[in-house]
Amino acid sequence: MNALKKYFESIRPQFEKGGRLHALWSIYDGFSSFLFVPNTTSKSGVSIHDAIDSKRIMTLVVLAVIPAMLFGMYNVGYQNALAAGKLAETGFWAMFFFGFLAVLPKILVSYIVGLGIEFAWAQWKHEEIQEGFLVSGILIPLIIPVNTPLWMLVIAVAFAVIFAKEIFGGTGMNIFNVAIAVRMFLFFSYPGSMTGDKCWIYQSNIFGLGYDLPDTFTQATPLGAIAQGITPHFSMADMFWGFIPGSIGETSVVAIALGGILLLVTGIASWKTMSSVFIGGIAMSLIFTATGQSPIVWYEQLIMGGFMFGAVFMATDPVTSARTETGKWIYGFFIGAMAIIVRVMNPGYPEGMMLAIFFGNMIAPLIDYFVVDANISKRAKRSARK
Amino acid sequence: MANVIKLHKGLEINLKGKAKETKILTPASKEYGIVPGNFVGVTPKVVVKEGSHVLAGEALFVNKACEDVKFASPVSGTISAVLRGDRRKVLCVKIQADEQQEAKDFGCKDMKTLDADSVKQALLEAGLFGYIDQLPYAISTTPDTVPSGIYISALRDKPLAGDFEFELQGNENAFQTGITALSKIAPVTLGIGAKQSAQALTGTQNAEVYVFDGPCPAGNVGVQINNIAPLAKNETVWTVDPTAVVFFGRLFLTGKVDLRRTIAIAGSQVTEPAYTEVLVGTPLADILADRLVKKEHVRIINGNPLTGHVSDLNGYLGAHTSEVTVIPEGDDTHEMFGWIMPRTKEFSTSRSYFSWLLGKKREYDLDARIKGGERHMIMSGEYDKVFPIDIFPEYLIKAIIAGDIDKQEQLGIYEVSPEDFALAEFVDSSKLPLQQIVRQGLDTLRKENA
């Protein structure tokens, strides 16, 4: 440890102002604070600090996403084997490694493009590299279909990091969730590749793992099938455990719930936001079932599509959600209800969660405005009375 | 039956090295120093010259904004130095103490004959008026302000803070006299803690006593005011440290300025944490002589680790300081992979560490490291959990950072002082210097409104 620390201290002058590697200061600083807890001491205000910091929070969110990611990789292999009719003879590890190899390029692209832009931006602005993209980077590959071409992902990530995050001021300043911005960009720019029947199952083998499927092969997600008027042939158990086609990380209720429990126990995600998304979704589903506009029962709505993933990982993003405690209830309810409304009432979009979260991000400041305004009015009335 | 107010928001930080309730002796010092910077908002005008002789109670400097407000010397002696810093800012007035101490006699006063103006006059003459602070702006006040009330908090609940109930022993008469004197100017409200049971506190005359039952910062006078009678827009109130009330009482009882106070010497780097009786302005080197575990890589704080000012062995005991705490600096600590290691020795309100499982009695030896880089605000709701004032702290901080004065006024900046944000600054995962931000906001606002 001490030897490593001494090494870092010895090369520090090269990266500081005047040093020959000053252009790479952000990289040095990023790695240094990755390895060592910064031991700068406080210069003003409190002398002691809570041990919590932004890195710890982001680390925990990434840990919480890992079960969904691992299951998603396995499911990619499972769906491919199922489609080829070779489920019985394919082993667990073969399916998992096939899925791993299919998903890994997307994860790498997401991190390399996103972090590359962030490092460059931080260097340009002479600021510390911030950890926000560690979370966005793992969420992005999990909300896209496995057949998304990598070049599309590069453009989308670059777009989202620059125009949905950095120009607003970086981590903590963005209005829209970065992962949602990536999905929106892909969805509206390349709709053919993001929806329909062809994008959900991986079509070819990788290094001998997996199976080649005919070009004409199609498979719809349960929501997609219902939108076309076909009854999906997946059982409730399939949908609950996640053995259905869909975006890479969104299918398994169990895997997502594990992550959700970690986030709730550690207090990183707001239980108010998470629970009100569910409450809003359930309320709207019950209304639609009662009026006969949708054949889907409320618990099916919750486990189908990206509802769980959005509720647990994306609606709870503290920067883009409502920030007042009262506001969180309204914000979450709005997202849950909106997701179901878009699903049921809009024939063009079988999945409504992405749009619901995007709209939620838009109105979150408005919700908070009214909550804070109530406090302001109370104070003004009190002053007027005295 | 006293009024009881229960507060739920806040945080108790259990630090190692709490002062035991015993007194240890600190001999009188040869040199004393008064720092004008202790009196927030005061631009000092020094009225003594190097080499001149002063008696205890005579003015060393006055408030430039109102020259009636004098600041008294704690001892009689010769002015040895007037230290100045950048742009001739007065840093410290040093006094070489006489062998035989002599105090200026302002005359004993009979409480029954005094009215508001004569109380103010007496305090101004004796150089004690500047010990009174005010809200809004959380600064040292001037006699032209008309307070709607005077608030005193006898509850010192910050980590390692000196307990006023212990200090009160032997000073009960002076405390009551001080309260009676202040009550002639405006109604006095005294806030005490649920565990404070001394008759001199619970049975205080000429004051309304409120019992605050809750975690830190229930002892903050601003928190108490907000939970009793929140300030209106153009209202001014005075806030007085309870030890200053004792100083006032001693003035009226004996006619002399006696700035002796009982402070706690506490912290994990103090060999035997205890209380000691010293004068305001005592050199910290004398207070901490032979009482430190080690002299390098320690942080000496004039006050408690949340709201105190960092000092060193060349510093002097501050005018409002009720404890001197010494904690490890931490700049020689190299921890690896902090973002994933369990770090069981660390204290955190977050359940991503383990201190929440290890019980409330466990004591922590926290050092002065920030333990993270400064970020924009990311997590929401962190400040609200430790902020028992009816204000949205996050929005107020954002309005101050953005310089939006109208918004600051609407959100209640006149009701807060920087110390109210100390716990929020402690728990902040984005490591923003909240107290500094609030102080800058208040100073800007004071300039705008002047």
Tab-separated table of C-alpha atoms in Angstrom, chain B residues 62-227:
chain	number	residue	atom	x	y	z
B	62	VAL	CA	-14.551	49.276	19.297
B	63	ASN	CA	-17.033	48.384	16.553
B	64	LYS	CA	-16.368	50.773	13.673
B	65	ALA	CA	-20.044	50.693	12.703
B	66	CYS	CA	-21.071	51.882	16.153
B	67	GLU	CA	-18.253	53.168	18.302
B	68	ASP	CA	-20.274	52.899	21.501
B	69	VAL	CA	-19.800	49.146	21.316
B	70	LYS	CA	-16.511	48.504	23.062
B	71	PHE	CA	-14.725	45.206	23.591
B	72	ALA	CA	-13.159	44.709	27.014
B	73	SER	CA	-9.777	43.395	27.962
B	74	PRO	CA	-9.888	40.233	30.093
B	75	VAL	CA	-6.828	41.221	32.142
B	76	SER	CA	-4.922	44.259	33.260
B	77	GLY	CA	-1.559	44.654	31.613
B	78	THR	CA	0.492	46.242	28.861
B	79	ILE	CA	-0.457	45.962	25.198
B	80	SER	CA	2.406	43.939	23.774
B	81	ALA	CA	1.298	43.797	20.140
B	82	VAL	CA	-1.490	44.596	17.713
B	83	LEU	CA	-1.175	41.910	15.022
B	84	ARG	CA	-2.411	42.858	11.612
B	85	GLY	CA	-2.842	40.771	8.496
B	86	ASP	CA	-3.697	41.496	4.864
B	87	ARG	CA	-5.010	44.986	4.232
B	88	ARG	CA	-4.317	45.919	7.878
B	89	LYS	CA	-7.054	43.661	9.164
B	90	VAL	CA	-6.670	43.393	12.939
B	91	LEU	CA	-5.932	39.763	13.738
B	92	CYS	CA	-5.192	39.902	17.434
B	93	VAL	CA	-4.579	42.328	20.301
B	94	LYS	CA	-2.011	40.848	22.702
B	95	ILE	CA	-1.732	41.891	26.322
B	96	GLN	CA	1.179	41.154	28.634
B	97	ALA	CA	-0.615	40.475	31.930
B	98	ASP	CA	0.333	42.272	35.169
B	99	GLU	CA	1.568	40.215	38.107
B	100	GLN	CA	-1.119	41.851	40.215
B	101	GLN	CA	-4.414	42.023	38.417
B	102	GLU	CA	-6.476	45.196	38.626
B	103	ALA	CA	-9.976	45.615	37.267
B	104	LYS	CA	-11.797	48.801	36.385
B	105	ASP	CA	-14.702	49.373	38.731
B	106	PHE	CA	-17.913	50.232	36.909
B	107	GLY	CA	-19.949	50.214	40.113
B	108	CYS	CA	-22.344	47.593	41.385
B	109	LYS	CA	-25.881	48.093	40.208
B	110	ASP	CA	-29.109	47.376	41.952
B	111	MET	CA	-31.411	45.473	39.635
B	112	LYS	CA	-34.484	47.199	40.957
B	113	THR	CA	-33.306	50.638	39.878
B	114	LEU	CA	-32.307	49.677	36.355
B	115	ASP	CA	-34.327	50.101	33.221
B	116	ALA	CA	-33.643	49.049	29.622
B	117	ASP	CA	-31.506	52.040	28.731
B	118	SER	CA	-29.395	51.887	31.854
B	119	VAL	CA	-28.742	48.160	31.347
B	120	LYS	CA	-27.633	48.815	27.767
B	121	GLN	CA	-25.517	51.735	28.915
B	122	ALA	CA	-23.826	49.645	31.600
B	123	LEU	CA	-23.010	46.851	29.137
B	124	LEU	CA	-21.713	49.312	26.559
B	125	GLU	CA	-19.469	51.065	29.069
B	126	ALA	CA	-17.987	47.818	30.310
B	127	GLY	CA	-17.185	46.541	26.835
B	128	LEU	CA	-19.554	43.574	27.124
B	129	PHE	CA	-22.348	44.634	24.780
B	130	GLY	CA	-20.569	43.072	21.787
B	131	TYR	CA	-21.097	39.607	23.280
B	132	ILE	CA	-24.748	39.893	22.278
B	133	ASP	CA	-25.530	38.521	18.805
B	134	GLN	CA	-28.592	39.035	16.696
B	135	LEU	CA	-30.735	37.350	14.119
B	136	PRO	CA	-31.006	38.109	11.206
B	137	TYR	CA	-27.457	37.819	9.887
B	138	ALA	CA	-26.083	36.019	12.980
B	139	ILE	CA	-23.664	38.831	13.823
B	140	SER	CA	-22.636	40.812	16.865
B	141	THR	CA	-25.355	43.382	17.420
B	142	THR	CA	-25.461	47.147	18.002
B	143	PRO	CA	-27.574	49.084	20.530
B	144	ASP	CA	-29.774	50.714	17.891
B	145	THR	CA	-31.506	47.407	17.121
B	146	VAL	CA	-34.831	46.837	18.830
B	147	PRO	CA	-35.225	43.149	19.685
B	148	SER	CA	-38.632	41.577	20.024
B	149	GLY	CA	-37.089	39.002	22.333
B	150	ILE	CA	-33.814	37.778	23.770
B	151	TYR	CA	-33.050	34.077	23.371
B	152	ILE	CA	-30.519	32.114	25.342
B	153	SER	CA	-29.765	28.450	24.804
B	154	ALA	CA	-28.203	26.704	27.786
B	155	LEU	CA	-28.127	23.420	25.880
B	156	ARG	CA	-24.739	22.710	24.344
B	157	ASP	CA	-25.285	19.446	22.516
B	158	LYS	CA	-22.656	19.501	19.806
B	159	PRO	CA	-20.108	16.654	19.936
B	160	LEU	CA	-17.511	17.214	22.685
B	161	ALA	CA	-19.100	20.527	23.722
B	162	GLY	CA	-18.714	21.854	27.253
B	163	ASP	CA	-21.862	21.409	29.324
B	164	PHE	CA	-23.273	24.692	30.620
B	165	GLU	CA	-24.934	23.021	33.601
B	166	PHE	CA	-21.463	22.101	34.874
B	167	GLU	CA	-20.168	25.597	34.205
B	168	LEU	CA	-23.152	27.068	36.038
B	169	GLN	CA	-22.057	25.549	39.359
B	170	GLY	CA	-20.939	28.460	41.509
B	171	ASN	CA	-22.275	31.017	39.035
B	172	GLU	CA	-25.995	30.651	39.659
B	173	ASN	CA	-26.428	34.107	41.165
B	174	ALA	CA	-24.540	35.792	38.352
B	175	PHE	CA	-26.570	33.879	35.757
B	176	GLN	CA	-29.874	34.893	37.303
B	177	THR	CA	-28.739	38.509	37.621
B	178	GLY	CA	-27.719	38.558	33.985
B	179	ILE	CA	-31.102	37.239	32.942
B	180	THR	CA	-32.941	39.755	35.076
B	181	ALA	CA	-30.890	42.575	33.544
B	182	LEU	CA	-31.607	41.403	29.999
B	183	SER	CA	-35.296	40.998	30.797
B	184	LYS	CA	-35.499	44.755	31.240
B	185	ILE	CA	-34.669	45.212	27.559
B	186	ALA	CA	-36.916	42.554	26.054
B	187	PRO	CA	-38.710	39.318	27.067
B	188	VAL	CA	-36.103	36.607	27.702
B	189	THR	CA	-36.566	33.013	26.600
B	190	LEU	CA	-34.253	30.331	27.954
B	191	GLY	CA	-33.907	27.007	26.121
B	192	ILE	CA	-32.622	24.060	28.133
B	193	GLY	CA	-32.149	20.380	27.419
B	194	ALA	CA	-34.331	17.546	28.615
B	195	LYS	CA	-31.450	16.187	30.699
B	196	GLN	CA	-30.628	19.512	32.332
B	197	SER	CA	-32.286	19.550	35.735
B	198	ALA	CA	-30.388	22.177	37.780
B	199	GLN	CA	-32.748	24.402	39.723
B	200	ALA	CA	-30.826	27.432	38.510
B	201	LEU	CA	-31.913	26.554	34.964
B	202	THR	CA	-35.375	25.105	35.371
B	203	GLY	CA	-36.378	27.702	37.972
B	204	THR	CA	-34.982	30.767	36.223
B	205	GLN	CA	-36.891	33.946	37.072
B	206	ASN	CA	-37.785	36.703	34.602
B	207	ALA	CA	-37.492	34.310	31.678
B	208	GLU	CA	-39.715	31.851	29.930
B	209	VAL	CA	-38.098	28.419	30.066
B	210	TYR	CA	-38.515	25.920	27.224
B	211	VAL	CA	-37.260	22.354	27.442
B	212	PHE	CA	-35.987	20.972	24.135
B	213	ASP	CA	-36.114	17.226	23.911
B	214	GLY	CA	-34.281	16.007	20.860
B	215	PRO	CA	-30.925	15.263	19.257
B	216	CYS	CA	-28.342	17.851	18.257
B	217	PRO	CA	-28.932	20.588	16.969
B	218	ALA	CA	-31.746	21.145	19.453
B	219	GLY	CA	-29.265	23.344	21.332
B	220	ASN	CA	-28.853	25.806	18.463
B	221	VAL	CA	-30.515	29.032	19.426
B	222	GLY	CA	-31.754	29.487	15.848
B	223	VAL	CA	-33.447	26.095	15.936
B	224	GLN	CA	-35.062	26.970	19.240
B	225	ILE	CA	-36.339	30.325	17.971
B	226	ASN	CA	-37.830	28.678	14.902
B	227	ASN	CA	-39.711	26.184	17.026
